[in-house]
Short mmCIF file of C-alpha atoms and ligand atoms in Angstrom, two decimals:
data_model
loop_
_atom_site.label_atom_id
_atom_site.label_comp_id
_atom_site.label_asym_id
_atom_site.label_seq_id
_atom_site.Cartn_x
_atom_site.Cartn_y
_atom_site.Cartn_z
CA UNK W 1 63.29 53.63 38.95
CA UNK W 2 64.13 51.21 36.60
CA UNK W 3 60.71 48.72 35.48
CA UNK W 4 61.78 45.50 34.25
CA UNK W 5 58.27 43.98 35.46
CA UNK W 6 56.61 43.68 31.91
CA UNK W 7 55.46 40.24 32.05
CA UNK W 8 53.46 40.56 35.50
CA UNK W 9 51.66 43.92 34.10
CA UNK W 10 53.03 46.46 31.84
CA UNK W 11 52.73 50.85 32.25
CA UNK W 12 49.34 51.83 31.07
CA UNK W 13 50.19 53.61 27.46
CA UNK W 14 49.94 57.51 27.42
CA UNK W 15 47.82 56.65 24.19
CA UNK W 16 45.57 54.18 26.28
CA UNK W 17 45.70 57.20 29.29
CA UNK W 18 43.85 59.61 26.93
CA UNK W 19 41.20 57.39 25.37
CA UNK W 20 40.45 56.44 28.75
CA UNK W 21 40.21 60.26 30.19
CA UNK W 22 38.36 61.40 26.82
CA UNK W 23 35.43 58.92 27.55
CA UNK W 24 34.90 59.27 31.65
CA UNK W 25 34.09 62.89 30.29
CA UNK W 26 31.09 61.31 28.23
CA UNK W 27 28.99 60.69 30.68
CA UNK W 28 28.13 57.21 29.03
CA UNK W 29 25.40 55.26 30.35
CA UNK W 30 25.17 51.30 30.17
CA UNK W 31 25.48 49.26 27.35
CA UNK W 32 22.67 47.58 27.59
CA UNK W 33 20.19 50.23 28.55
CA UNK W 34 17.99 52.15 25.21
CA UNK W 35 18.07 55.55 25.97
CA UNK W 36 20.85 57.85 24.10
CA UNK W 37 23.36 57.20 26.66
CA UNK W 38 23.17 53.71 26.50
CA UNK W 39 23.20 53.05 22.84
CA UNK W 40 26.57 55.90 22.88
CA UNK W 41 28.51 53.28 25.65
CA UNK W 42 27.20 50.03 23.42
CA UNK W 43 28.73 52.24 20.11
CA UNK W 44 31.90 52.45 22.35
CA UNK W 45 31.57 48.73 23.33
CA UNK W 46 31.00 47.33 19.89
CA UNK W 47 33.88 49.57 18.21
CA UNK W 48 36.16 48.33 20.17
CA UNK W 49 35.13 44.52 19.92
CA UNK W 50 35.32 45.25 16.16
CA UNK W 51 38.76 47.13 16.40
CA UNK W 52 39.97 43.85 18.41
CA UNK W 53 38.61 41.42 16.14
CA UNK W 54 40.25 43.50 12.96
CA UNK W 55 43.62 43.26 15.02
CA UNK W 56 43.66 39.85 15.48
CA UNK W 57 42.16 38.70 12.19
CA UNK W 58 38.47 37.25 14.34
CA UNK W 59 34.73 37.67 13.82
CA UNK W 60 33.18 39.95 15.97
CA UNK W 61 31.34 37.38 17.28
CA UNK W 62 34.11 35.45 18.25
CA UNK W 63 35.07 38.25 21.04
CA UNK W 64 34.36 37.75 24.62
CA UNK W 65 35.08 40.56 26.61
CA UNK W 66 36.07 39.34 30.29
CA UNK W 67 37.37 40.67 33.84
CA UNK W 68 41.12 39.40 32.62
CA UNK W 69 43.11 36.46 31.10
CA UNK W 70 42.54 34.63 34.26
CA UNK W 71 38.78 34.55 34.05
CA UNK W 72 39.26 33.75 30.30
CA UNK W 73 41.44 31.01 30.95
CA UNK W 74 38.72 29.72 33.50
CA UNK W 75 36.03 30.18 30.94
CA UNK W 76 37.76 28.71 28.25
CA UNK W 77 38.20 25.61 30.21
CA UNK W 78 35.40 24.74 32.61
CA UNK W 79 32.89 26.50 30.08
CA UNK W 80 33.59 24.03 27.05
CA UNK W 81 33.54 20.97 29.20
CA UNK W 82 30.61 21.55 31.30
CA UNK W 83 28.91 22.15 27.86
CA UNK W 84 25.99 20.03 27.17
CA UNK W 85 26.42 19.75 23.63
CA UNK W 86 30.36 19.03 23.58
CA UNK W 87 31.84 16.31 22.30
CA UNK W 88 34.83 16.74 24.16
CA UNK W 89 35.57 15.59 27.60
CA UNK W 90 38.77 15.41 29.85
CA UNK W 91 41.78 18.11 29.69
CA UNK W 92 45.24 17.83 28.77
CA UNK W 93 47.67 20.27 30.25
CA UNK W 94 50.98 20.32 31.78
CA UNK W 95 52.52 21.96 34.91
CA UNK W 96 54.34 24.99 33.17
CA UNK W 97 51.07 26.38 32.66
CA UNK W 98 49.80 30.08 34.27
CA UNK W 99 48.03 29.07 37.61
CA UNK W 100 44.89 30.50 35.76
CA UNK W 101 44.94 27.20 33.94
CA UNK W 102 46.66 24.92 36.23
CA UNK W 103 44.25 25.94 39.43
CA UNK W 104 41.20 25.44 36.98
CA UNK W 105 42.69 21.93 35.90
CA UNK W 106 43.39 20.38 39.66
CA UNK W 107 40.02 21.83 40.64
CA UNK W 108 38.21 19.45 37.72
CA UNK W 109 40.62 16.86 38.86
CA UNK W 110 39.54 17.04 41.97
CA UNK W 111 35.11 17.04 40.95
CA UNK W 112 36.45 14.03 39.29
CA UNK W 113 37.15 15.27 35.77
CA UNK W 114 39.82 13.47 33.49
CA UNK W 115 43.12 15.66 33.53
CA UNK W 116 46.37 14.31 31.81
CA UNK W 117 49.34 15.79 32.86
CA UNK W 118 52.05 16.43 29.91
CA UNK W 119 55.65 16.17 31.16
CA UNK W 120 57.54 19.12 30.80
CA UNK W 121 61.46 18.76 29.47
CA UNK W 122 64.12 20.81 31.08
CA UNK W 123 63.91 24.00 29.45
CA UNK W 124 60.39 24.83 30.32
CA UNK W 125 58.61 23.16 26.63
CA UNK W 126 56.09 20.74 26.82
CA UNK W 127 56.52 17.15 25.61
CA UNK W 128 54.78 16.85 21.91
CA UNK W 129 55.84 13.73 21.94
CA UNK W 130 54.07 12.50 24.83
CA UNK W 131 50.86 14.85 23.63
CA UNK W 132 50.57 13.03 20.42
CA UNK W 133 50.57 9.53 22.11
CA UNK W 134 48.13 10.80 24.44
CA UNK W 135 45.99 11.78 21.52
CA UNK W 136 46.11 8.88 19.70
CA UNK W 137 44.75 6.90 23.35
CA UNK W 138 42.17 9.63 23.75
CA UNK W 139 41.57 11.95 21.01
CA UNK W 140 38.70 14.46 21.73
CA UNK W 141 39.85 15.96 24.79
CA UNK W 142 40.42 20.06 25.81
CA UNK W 143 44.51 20.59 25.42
CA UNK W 144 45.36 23.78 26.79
CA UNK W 145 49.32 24.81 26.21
CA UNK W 146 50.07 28.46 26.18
CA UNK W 147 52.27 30.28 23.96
CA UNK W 148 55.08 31.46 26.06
CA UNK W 149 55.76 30.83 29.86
CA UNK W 150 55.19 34.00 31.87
CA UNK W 151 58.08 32.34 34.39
CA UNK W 152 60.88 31.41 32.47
CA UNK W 153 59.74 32.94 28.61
CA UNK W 154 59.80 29.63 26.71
CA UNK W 155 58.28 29.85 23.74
CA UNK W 156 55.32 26.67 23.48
CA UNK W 157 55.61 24.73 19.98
CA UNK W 158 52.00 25.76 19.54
CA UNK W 159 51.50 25.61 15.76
CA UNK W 160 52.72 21.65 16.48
CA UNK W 161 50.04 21.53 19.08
CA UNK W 162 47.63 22.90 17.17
CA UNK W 163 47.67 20.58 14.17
CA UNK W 164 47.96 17.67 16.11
CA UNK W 165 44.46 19.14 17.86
CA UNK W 166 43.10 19.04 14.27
CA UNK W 167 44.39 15.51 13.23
CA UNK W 168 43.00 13.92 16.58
CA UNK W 169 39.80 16.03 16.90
CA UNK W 170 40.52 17.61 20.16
CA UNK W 171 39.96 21.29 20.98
CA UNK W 172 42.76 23.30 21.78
CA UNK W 173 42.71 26.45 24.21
CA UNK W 174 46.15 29.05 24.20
CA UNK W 175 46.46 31.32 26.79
CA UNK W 176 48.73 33.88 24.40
CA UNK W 177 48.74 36.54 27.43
CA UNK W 178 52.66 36.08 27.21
CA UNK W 179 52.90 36.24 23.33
CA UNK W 180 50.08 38.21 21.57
CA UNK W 181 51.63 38.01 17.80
CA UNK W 182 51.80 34.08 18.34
CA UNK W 183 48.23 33.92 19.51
CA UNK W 184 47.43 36.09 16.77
CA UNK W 185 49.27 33.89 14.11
CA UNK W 186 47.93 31.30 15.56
CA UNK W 187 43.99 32.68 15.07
CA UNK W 188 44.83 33.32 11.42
CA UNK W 189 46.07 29.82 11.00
CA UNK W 190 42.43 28.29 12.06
CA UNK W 191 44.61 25.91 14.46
CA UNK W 192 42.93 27.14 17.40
CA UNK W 193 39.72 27.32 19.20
CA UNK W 194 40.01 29.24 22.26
CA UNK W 195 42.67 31.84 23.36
CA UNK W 196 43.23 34.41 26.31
CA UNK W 197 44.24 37.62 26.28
CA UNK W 198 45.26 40.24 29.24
CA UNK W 199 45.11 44.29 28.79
CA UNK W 200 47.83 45.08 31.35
CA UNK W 201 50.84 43.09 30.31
CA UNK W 202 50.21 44.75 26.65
CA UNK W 203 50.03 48.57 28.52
CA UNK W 204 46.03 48.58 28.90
CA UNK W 205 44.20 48.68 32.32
CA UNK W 206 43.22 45.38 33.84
CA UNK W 207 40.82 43.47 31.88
CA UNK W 208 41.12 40.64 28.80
CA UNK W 209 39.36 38.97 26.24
CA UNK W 210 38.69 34.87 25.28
CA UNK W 211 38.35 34.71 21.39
CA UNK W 212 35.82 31.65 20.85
CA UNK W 213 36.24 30.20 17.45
CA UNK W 214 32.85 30.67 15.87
CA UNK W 215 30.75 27.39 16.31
CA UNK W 216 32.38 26.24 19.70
CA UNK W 217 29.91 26.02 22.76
CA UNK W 218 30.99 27.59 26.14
CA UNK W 219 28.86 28.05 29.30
CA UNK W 220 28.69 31.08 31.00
CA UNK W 221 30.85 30.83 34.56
CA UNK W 222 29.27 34.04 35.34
CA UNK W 223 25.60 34.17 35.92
CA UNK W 224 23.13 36.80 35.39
CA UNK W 225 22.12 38.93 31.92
CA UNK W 226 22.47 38.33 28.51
CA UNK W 227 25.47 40.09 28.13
CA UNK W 228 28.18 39.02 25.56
CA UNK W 229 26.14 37.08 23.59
CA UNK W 230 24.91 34.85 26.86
CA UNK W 231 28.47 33.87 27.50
CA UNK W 232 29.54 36.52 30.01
CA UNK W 233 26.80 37.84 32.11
CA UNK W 234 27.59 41.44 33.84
CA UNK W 235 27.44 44.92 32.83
CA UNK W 236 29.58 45.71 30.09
CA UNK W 237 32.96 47.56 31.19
CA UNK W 238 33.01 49.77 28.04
CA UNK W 239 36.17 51.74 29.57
CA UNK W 240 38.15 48.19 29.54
CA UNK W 241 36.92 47.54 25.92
CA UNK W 242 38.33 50.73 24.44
CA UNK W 243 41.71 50.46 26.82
CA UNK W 244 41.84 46.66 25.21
CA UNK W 245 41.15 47.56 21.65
CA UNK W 246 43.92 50.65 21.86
CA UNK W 247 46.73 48.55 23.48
CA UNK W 248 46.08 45.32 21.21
CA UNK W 249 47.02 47.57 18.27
CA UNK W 250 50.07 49.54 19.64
CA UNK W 251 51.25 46.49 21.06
CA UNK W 252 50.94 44.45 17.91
CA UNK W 253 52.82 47.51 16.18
CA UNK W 254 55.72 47.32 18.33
CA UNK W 255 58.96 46.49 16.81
CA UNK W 256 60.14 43.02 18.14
CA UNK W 257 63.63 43.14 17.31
CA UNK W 258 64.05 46.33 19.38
CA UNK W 259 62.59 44.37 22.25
CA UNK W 260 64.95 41.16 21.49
CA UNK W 261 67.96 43.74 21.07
CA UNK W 262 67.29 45.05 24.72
CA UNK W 263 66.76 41.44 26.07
CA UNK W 264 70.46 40.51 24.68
CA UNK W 265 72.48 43.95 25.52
CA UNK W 266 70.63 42.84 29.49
CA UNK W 267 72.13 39.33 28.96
CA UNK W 268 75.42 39.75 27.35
CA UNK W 269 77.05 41.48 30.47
CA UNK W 270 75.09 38.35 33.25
CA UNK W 271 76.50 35.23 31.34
CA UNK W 272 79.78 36.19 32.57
CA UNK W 273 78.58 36.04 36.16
CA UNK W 274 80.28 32.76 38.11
CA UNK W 275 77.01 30.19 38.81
CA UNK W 276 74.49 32.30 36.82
CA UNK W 277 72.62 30.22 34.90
CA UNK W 278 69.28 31.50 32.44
CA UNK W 279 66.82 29.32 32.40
CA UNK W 280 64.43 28.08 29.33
CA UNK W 281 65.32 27.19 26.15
CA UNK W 282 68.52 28.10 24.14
CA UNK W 283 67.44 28.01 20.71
CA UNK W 284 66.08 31.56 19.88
CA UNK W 285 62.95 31.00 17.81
CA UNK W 286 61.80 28.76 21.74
CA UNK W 287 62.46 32.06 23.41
CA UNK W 288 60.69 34.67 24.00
CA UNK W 289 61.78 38.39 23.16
CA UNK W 290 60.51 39.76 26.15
CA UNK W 291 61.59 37.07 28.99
CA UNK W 292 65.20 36.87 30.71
CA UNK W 293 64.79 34.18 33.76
CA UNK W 294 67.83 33.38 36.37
CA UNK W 295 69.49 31.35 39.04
CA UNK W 296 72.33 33.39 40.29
CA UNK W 297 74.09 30.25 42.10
CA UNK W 298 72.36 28.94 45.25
CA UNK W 299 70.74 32.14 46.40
CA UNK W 300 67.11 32.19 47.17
CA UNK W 301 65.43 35.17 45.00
CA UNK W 302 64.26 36.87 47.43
CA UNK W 303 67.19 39.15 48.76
CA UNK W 304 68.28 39.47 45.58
CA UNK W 305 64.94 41.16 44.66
CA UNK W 306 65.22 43.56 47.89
CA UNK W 307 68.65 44.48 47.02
CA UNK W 308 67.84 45.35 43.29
CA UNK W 309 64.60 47.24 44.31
CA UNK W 310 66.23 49.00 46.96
CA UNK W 311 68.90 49.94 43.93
CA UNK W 312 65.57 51.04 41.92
CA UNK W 313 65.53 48.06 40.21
CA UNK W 314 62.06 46.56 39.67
CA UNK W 315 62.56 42.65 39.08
CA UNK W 316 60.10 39.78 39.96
CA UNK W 317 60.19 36.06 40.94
CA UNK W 318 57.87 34.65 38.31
CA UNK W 319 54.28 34.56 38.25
CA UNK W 320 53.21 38.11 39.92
CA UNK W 321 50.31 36.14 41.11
CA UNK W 322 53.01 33.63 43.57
CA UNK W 323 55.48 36.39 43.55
CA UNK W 324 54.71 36.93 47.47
CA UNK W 325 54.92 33.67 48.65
CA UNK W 326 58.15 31.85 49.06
CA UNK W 327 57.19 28.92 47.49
CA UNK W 328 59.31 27.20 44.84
CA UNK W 329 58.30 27.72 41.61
CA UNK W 330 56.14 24.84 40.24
CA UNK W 331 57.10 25.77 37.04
CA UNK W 332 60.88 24.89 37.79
CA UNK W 333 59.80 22.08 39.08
CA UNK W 334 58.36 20.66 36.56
CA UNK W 335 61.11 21.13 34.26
CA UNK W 336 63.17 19.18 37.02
CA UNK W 337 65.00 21.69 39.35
CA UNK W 338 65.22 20.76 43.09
CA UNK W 339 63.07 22.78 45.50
CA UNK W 340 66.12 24.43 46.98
CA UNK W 341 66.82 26.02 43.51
CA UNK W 342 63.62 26.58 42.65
CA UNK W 343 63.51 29.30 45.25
CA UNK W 344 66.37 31.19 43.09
CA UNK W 345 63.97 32.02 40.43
CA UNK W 346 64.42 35.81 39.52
CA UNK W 347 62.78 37.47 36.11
CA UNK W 348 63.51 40.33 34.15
CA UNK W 349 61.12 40.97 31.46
CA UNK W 350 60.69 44.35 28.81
CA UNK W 351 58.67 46.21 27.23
CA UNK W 352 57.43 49.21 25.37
CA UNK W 353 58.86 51.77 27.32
CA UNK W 354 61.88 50.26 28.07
CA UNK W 355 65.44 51.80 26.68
CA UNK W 356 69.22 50.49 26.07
CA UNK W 357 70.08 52.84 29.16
CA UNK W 358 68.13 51.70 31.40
CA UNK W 359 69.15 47.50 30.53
CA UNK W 360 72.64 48.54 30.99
CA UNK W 361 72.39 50.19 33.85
CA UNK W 362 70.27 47.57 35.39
CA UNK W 363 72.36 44.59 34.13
CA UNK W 364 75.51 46.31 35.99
CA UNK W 365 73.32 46.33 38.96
CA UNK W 366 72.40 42.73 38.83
CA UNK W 367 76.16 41.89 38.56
CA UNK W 368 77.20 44.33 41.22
CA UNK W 369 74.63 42.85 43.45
CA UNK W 370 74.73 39.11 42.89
CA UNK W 371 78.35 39.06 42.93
CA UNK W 372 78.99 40.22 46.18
CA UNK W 373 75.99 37.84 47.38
CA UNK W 374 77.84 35.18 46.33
CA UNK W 375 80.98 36.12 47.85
CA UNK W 376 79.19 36.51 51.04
CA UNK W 377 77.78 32.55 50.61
CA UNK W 378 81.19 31.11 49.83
CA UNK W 379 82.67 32.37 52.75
CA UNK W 380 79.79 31.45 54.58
CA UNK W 381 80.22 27.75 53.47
N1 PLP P 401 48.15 33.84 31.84
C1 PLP P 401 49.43 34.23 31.87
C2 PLP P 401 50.45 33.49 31.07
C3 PLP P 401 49.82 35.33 32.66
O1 PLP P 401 51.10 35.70 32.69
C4 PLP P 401 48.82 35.99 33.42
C5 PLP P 401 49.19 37.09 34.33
O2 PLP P 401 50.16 37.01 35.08
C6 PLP P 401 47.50 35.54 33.34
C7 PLP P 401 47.20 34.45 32.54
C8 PLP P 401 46.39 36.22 34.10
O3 PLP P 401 46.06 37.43 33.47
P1 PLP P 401 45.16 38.52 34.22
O4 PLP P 401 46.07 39.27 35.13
O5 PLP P 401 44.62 39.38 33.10
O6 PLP P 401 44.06 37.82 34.94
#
């Protein structure tokens, strides 16, 4: 089998594996609870909060352990405007957000909540343009604009995002579950308040983290104990703390270019396909290293994912979370694609484990199998 699945969840890390293993054998007991046991899972719990906050360059206090990016992204959102004591009201987004976000955002729209909808320009970036003039009309709103599309792997102008935040007094939320050294960068650079993070794409178990900048007010979404400093009720999931802390640092070590290098040797041989066509941005420094997104002609991408898995080939449609429906993407739709194409979606996306074989072999595959496709639809037509 060949996984090329990275963006929808990543293989655990052998290193992550053994953490894991060495503390089910510790019989710990929970977090919150006095006795021996308990104070030996809340050591666990608050080493690895510290270990994460060290990675990324936080406060401890700034942590928020959570069930995954998607209830962080929910959090981030409904918790700061449902604050009492915010000064910030209404959201600005845009379509080519994760549906983490863009569920959370129609669901205010529809309680009756202000939501401004960026446009989105053709190669999957959102319109700065249109965000600053939206600003300047209403300037302490919630923008949320992630780092990198999980669909088609452009890379957001974030830093711009973030400093317009700061000149208009807005908040601004990232989910950086796509690109984890941007939302890093983007911590140290104090132009961001909120940002989401997910354990399995980086090669952790399940489970993710919202990083509140120290001094913003969220509400709890999840009611019940005291637990993460009032801001997350629920017992403590020490096991997903230490699996987070040990894959944010081995996938912050992980050499980029080697990643980049095994997204172009995939490429090179698929641009010479007739009708195949990557999407998202051509200017590198938009793109992310991870990400290769394609319409192979008019075909829809569902055969073509059968054909490639059934040649041990494990490709996706998109979002993991839409990948079994047949709906177009929305994503592709906001950048402007018809519906019919929008169907034709199909992603390839890397990661640690992944080697120079195994992107050769696979693009040869996708050409193999695509090409005879399309054979089979011009003779159709
Ligand atoms: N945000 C983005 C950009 C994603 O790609 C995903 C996962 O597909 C999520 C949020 C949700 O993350 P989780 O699976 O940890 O809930």
């Amino acid at each position: 089998m060949i996984y090329l699945d990275y963006a929808a969840t990543a293989p655990v890390r052998p290193q992550v594996g053994a953490c894991v293993r060495e503390l089910l054998e510790e019989d710990l007991g929970n977090a919150s609870s006095l006795h021996r046991a308990g104070r030996r899972a809340r050591h666990h719990l608050e080493a690895a909060r510290e270990r994460i906050a060290s990675s990324l360059g936080a406060k401890v206090e700034e942590i928020v352990f959570c069930s995954g990016a998607t209830e962080a992204d929910n959090l981030a959102l409904v918790g700061t405007l449902e604050h009492q004591d915010t000064p910030h009201s209404g959201l600005i987004t845009s379509r080519l957000e994760h549906a983490a976000v863009f569920e959370t955002a129609l669901r205010s729209e529809l309680k009756g909540g202000q939501v401004h909808w960026l446009p989105a320009l053709p190669d999957g970036l959102v319109d700065l343009e249109a965000l600053e003039a939206e600003l300047k009309l209403n300037p302490r709103r919630l923008v949320s604009v992630m780092a990198t599309n999980n669909e088609v792997g452009s890379r957001q102008p974030v830093e711009q995002v973030g400093t317009l935040c700061r000149e208009h007094g807005a908040l601004f939320h990232c989910d950086g579950v796509q690109d984890v050294v941007v939302a890093k960068q983007l911590i140290h650079s104090g132009l961001v308040d909120l940002v989401a993070l997910s354990g399995h794409k980086m090669g952790g178990l399940p489970g993710g983290l919202l990083f509140v900048r120290q001094g913003v007010a969220v509400n709890p979404q999840i009611l019940g104990g005291a637990q993460e400093d009032g801001r997350r009720a629920g017992t403590s999931e020490v096991l997903r703390a230490v699996s987070l802390a040990t894959a944010l640092e081995l996938h912050l070590a992980e050499d980029l270019a080697r990643i980049r290098q095994l997204r172009e040797a995939f490429e090179q041989p698929l641009t010479g396909i007739e009708g195949a066509v990557r999407l998202g941005p051509p200017q590198e420094e938009r793109r992310s290293n991870h990400i290769s997104s394609w319409l192979f002609g008019n075909l829809s991408a569902e055969p073509v994912l059968a054909q490639l898995d059934l040649r041990g080939v494990c490709a996706s449609s998109g979002s993991a979370c839409s990948s079994h429906s047949v709906e177009p993407s929305r994503v592709l739709k906001a950048m402007g694609l018809p519906s019919a194409r929008a169907l034709g979606l199909v992603r390839f996306s890397f990661g640690w484990k992944t080697t120079l074989e195994e992107v050769r072999r696979s693009a040869e595959v996708v050409q193999e199998i695509v090409e005879k496709m399309m054979q089979k639809e011009r003779q159709k037509a």
